[in-house]
Structure formats: C-alpha cells, structure tokens
Amino acid sequence: MAERSPSRPGVAWEEDGAPQESSSLLEPGEVYIIQPLQIVDASWLPVYQRERELVEFIVAFVSSPEEDAEQKMRFLDNIRLLLRTVQLTGLSEGLDIFCRRFRLVENIEMLLDEEPRDQLSTPVQHFAMDAIVALSSVRSVLEGKERRLLAACFRSVFWLPPKGEIEARHFSLYMMTLMAMDKMLESVVLSYPASRVSEGLQSIFQMLLDLATSDNMAVQERALQRIMYLSRFLADKPTVEAWDRVGRDTYGSVCYRDIQIPILGRLLGCLILFQSSSEATAPLASDAFRFLQQFMENQ
C-alpha cells in the first residue's frame, strides 16, 4: 500500500502540473508525494507594498506545517483580504503567478479534507469557501482544478449530521457555511472562460446529481438544495451582460444560447422522480425543475 502523505496545509505539491481530478466525492483525492515548501521572498508582488503582513503570513503558512484552527482561518481570511485589496487598488500584476507558486488552491483543498465530517465546530469550511470566491477573481488560477476543489467542499459539508441534529450552538455556523457554498458555486461558474462554461456546468451538475442519489438523506437534501440554487442562478441570467463580472476580464462573452448541458435531460428526469419522494426533497426538486424549465425557455 502506498504511504499516505501528511494532510497538512504547510506543504506544497511536488509535481509541476495541475493535480488530476478525482472521480470520487466520498474520499479525498489521489495521494501526492509532497515536501515542505522552502520560504521564497514575495516582495516582488506589487500588492506586497500595500499588504506586506498579509502576504508574508500566507507565505509563512504554506511554508511550514500548521494545525491550529485559528491559524488556518487566518490564512484563509488573509487570502480574501489580499484579493479585496487587489480589487480596490488594481495591483493585480503577478497575482496569478503568486497563487500558483504558493499552491493556494491545493492548500485550501488539503485544509478542507482535514476537517471532520461528522461535526461542524469551526468556521474553517466557511472561510475556505470565501477564499475560493476571492481566488475565482484571479484569471486562470482555478482553471483545471475546479472539480477537485468543489469535491473537497462537498465532502467537508454534505456528510454532516442532518440539519435537525446540528447542535443549537453551531446551527448559525451551519447555515452560514451553506450560504458560503452557494456563493462559491456562483463565483466558480462565473470564473469559467466563455469556452468552458458548458463543460463546467456539466461537471458541477454531474457531481451534485451523483450526490443527490446517495442513500444518505441528509446528503440528498443538501445536493438538491445546491441543484435548486444553481438552477435559479441560470434562470436569472438570460443575457450576455448578466454574465459579465464587474472589474475583471471575462476573456470572451458568454453566449447564453450556446450553453449546452448534456446531463440536463437526466437531471430533469431525476427531479421529476424526487417530486414524488420525501417531503424534504419534493419542494426542492419542484423548484429546481421549474428554474431549469425557465432556463431552457430563455435559451
């Protein structure tokens, strides 16, 4: 058996290419040989002069192992804060190189896979998805890594106990985490280049549909909620202008009528079946079906 590499944020992927996407949503992705990242100076980054402390903490975090939840959340929030400064100042030069060099996407994935799946006691998942939203604004940083990253997000949240069994003191955190996931899904879809929107939506709906047919009712319900949200998102964007993201290069306009999702027929069929299933899933399936119909009528 291959030795399992340590699942820690303070490491970098050893290989140069993008990690291969995992086909499983139940278990973490493929095991990679990883080694500590040597600290590299990041003062060349234009935004470094404005946010030196944020940049240096990010570099230090990925350069050495760190298991403390507070430090994990600070790392994730620093990514969000750094990207907010970039958006406000326009100091985006070299940011894509920085994100790839310090493997920010891969480190977020590892943090998500470290979180327990039977409880939600810290906002790490919430912060991670906020960081993904921020990274989606950096051109090409997520490209080719979306499926693995989304799968890690789903794994870290979907197998939590049913909503009715979430501890009262953690219920607010649970709801905020799901809201963060919906916002993240929207940002990931909007981050796709025009030529990959259809491919991206196909991949996301495929993952969610696989989860919606799980034997675990809590997983079913959470997957259907995300399908319903994405369907509403599509139904609400009938024009090319609606897909434009303010303040960033969309590298080509999205032609709404050209969006093709091959899995749509199977998805609609499953939603029809869900409408006659449990009381928890029927309303979600009904709403998702209605939004997808509106999406097709808009096309």
PDB file of C-alpha atoms in Angstrom, residues 25-26 117-119 154-166 174 207-225 274 277-278 280-281 284:
ATOM      1  CA  LEU A  25     -16.730  12.576  -3.921  1.00  0.00           C
ATOM      2  CA  LEU A  26     -16.592  10.281  -0.915  1.00  0.00           C
ATOM      3  CA  ARG A 117     -17.148  15.195   8.501  1.00  0.00           C
ATOM      4  CA  ASP A 118     -19.303  14.315  11.489  1.00  0.00           C
ATOM      5  CA  GLN A 119     -19.327  17.733  13.135  1.00  0.00           C
ATOM      6  CA  PHE A 154     -18.882  18.915  -0.819  1.00  0.00           C
ATOM      7  CA  ARG A 155     -17.069  16.215   1.174  1.00  0.00           C
ATOM      8  CA  SER A 156     -16.428  18.605   4.040  1.00  0.00           C
ATOM      9  CA  VAL A 157     -20.087  19.626   4.436  1.00  0.00           C
ATOM     10  CA  PHE A 158     -22.532  17.179   2.848  1.00  0.00           C
ATOM     11  CA  TRP A 159     -21.844  14.307   5.281  1.00  0.00           C
ATOM     12  CA  LEU A 160     -22.512  16.361   8.380  1.00  0.00           C
ATOM     13  CA  PRO A 161     -25.411  15.154  10.557  1.00  0.00           C
ATOM     14  CA  PRO A 162     -28.934  16.016   9.364  1.00  0.00           C
ATOM     15  CA  LYS A 163     -29.948  19.627   9.877  1.00  0.00           C
ATOM     16  CA  GLY A 164     -32.239  18.681  12.760  1.00  0.00           C
ATOM     17  CA  GLU A 165     -29.332  17.082  14.609  1.00  0.00           C
ATOM     18  CA  ILE A 166     -26.911  20.014  14.325  1.00  0.00           C
ATOM     19  CA  TYR A 174     -24.033  25.604   9.615  1.00  0.00           C
ATOM     20  CA  MET A 207     -21.304  15.830  -9.153  1.00  0.00           C
ATOM     21  CA  LEU A 208     -24.451  17.126  -7.488  1.00  0.00           C
ATOM     22  CA  LEU A 209     -26.685  14.581  -9.218  1.00  0.00           C
ATOM     23  CA  ASP A 210     -24.426  11.733  -8.082  1.00  0.00           C
ATOM     24  CA  LEU A 211     -24.726  13.049  -4.531  1.00  0.00           C
ATOM     25  CA  ALA A 212     -28.484  13.522  -4.826  1.00  0.00           C
ATOM     26  CA  THR A 213     -28.861   9.784  -5.458  1.00  0.00           C
ATOM     27  CA  SER A 214     -26.931   8.912  -2.286  1.00  0.00           C
ATOM     28  CA  ASP A 215     -28.561   6.617   0.285  1.00  0.00           C
ATOM     29  CA  ASN A 216     -27.877   9.286   2.916  1.00  0.00           C
ATOM     30  CA  MET A 217     -30.966  11.504   3.125  1.00  0.00           C
ATOM     31  CA  ALA A 218     -29.026  14.475   4.515  1.00  0.00           C
ATOM     32  CA  VAL A 219     -26.625  14.280   1.551  1.00  0.00           C
ATOM     33  CA  GLN A 220     -29.580  14.030  -0.848  1.00  0.00           C
ATOM     34  CA  GLU A 221     -31.225  17.120   0.585  1.00  0.00           C
ATOM     35  CA  ARG A 222     -28.042  19.211   0.554  1.00  0.00           C
ATOM     36  CA  ALA A 223     -27.251  18.194  -3.022  1.00  0.00           C
ATOM     37  CA  LEU A 224     -30.778  19.050  -4.183  1.00  0.00           C
ATOM     38  CA  GLN A 225     -30.551  22.404  -2.445  1.00  0.00           C
ATOM     39  CA  PHE A 274     -37.780  13.431  -6.498  1.00  0.00           C
ATOM     40  CA  SER A 277     -40.390  11.231  -2.965  1.00  0.00           C
ATOM     41  CA  SER A 278     -39.898  12.521   0.581  1.00  0.00           C
ATOM     42  CA  ALA A 280     -37.928  17.132   2.480  1.00  0.00           C
ATOM     43  CA  THR A 281     -36.773  16.728  -1.129  1.00  0.00           C
ATOM     44  CA  LEU A 284     -36.536  21.410  -3.656  1.00  0.00           C
TER      45      LEU A 284
END
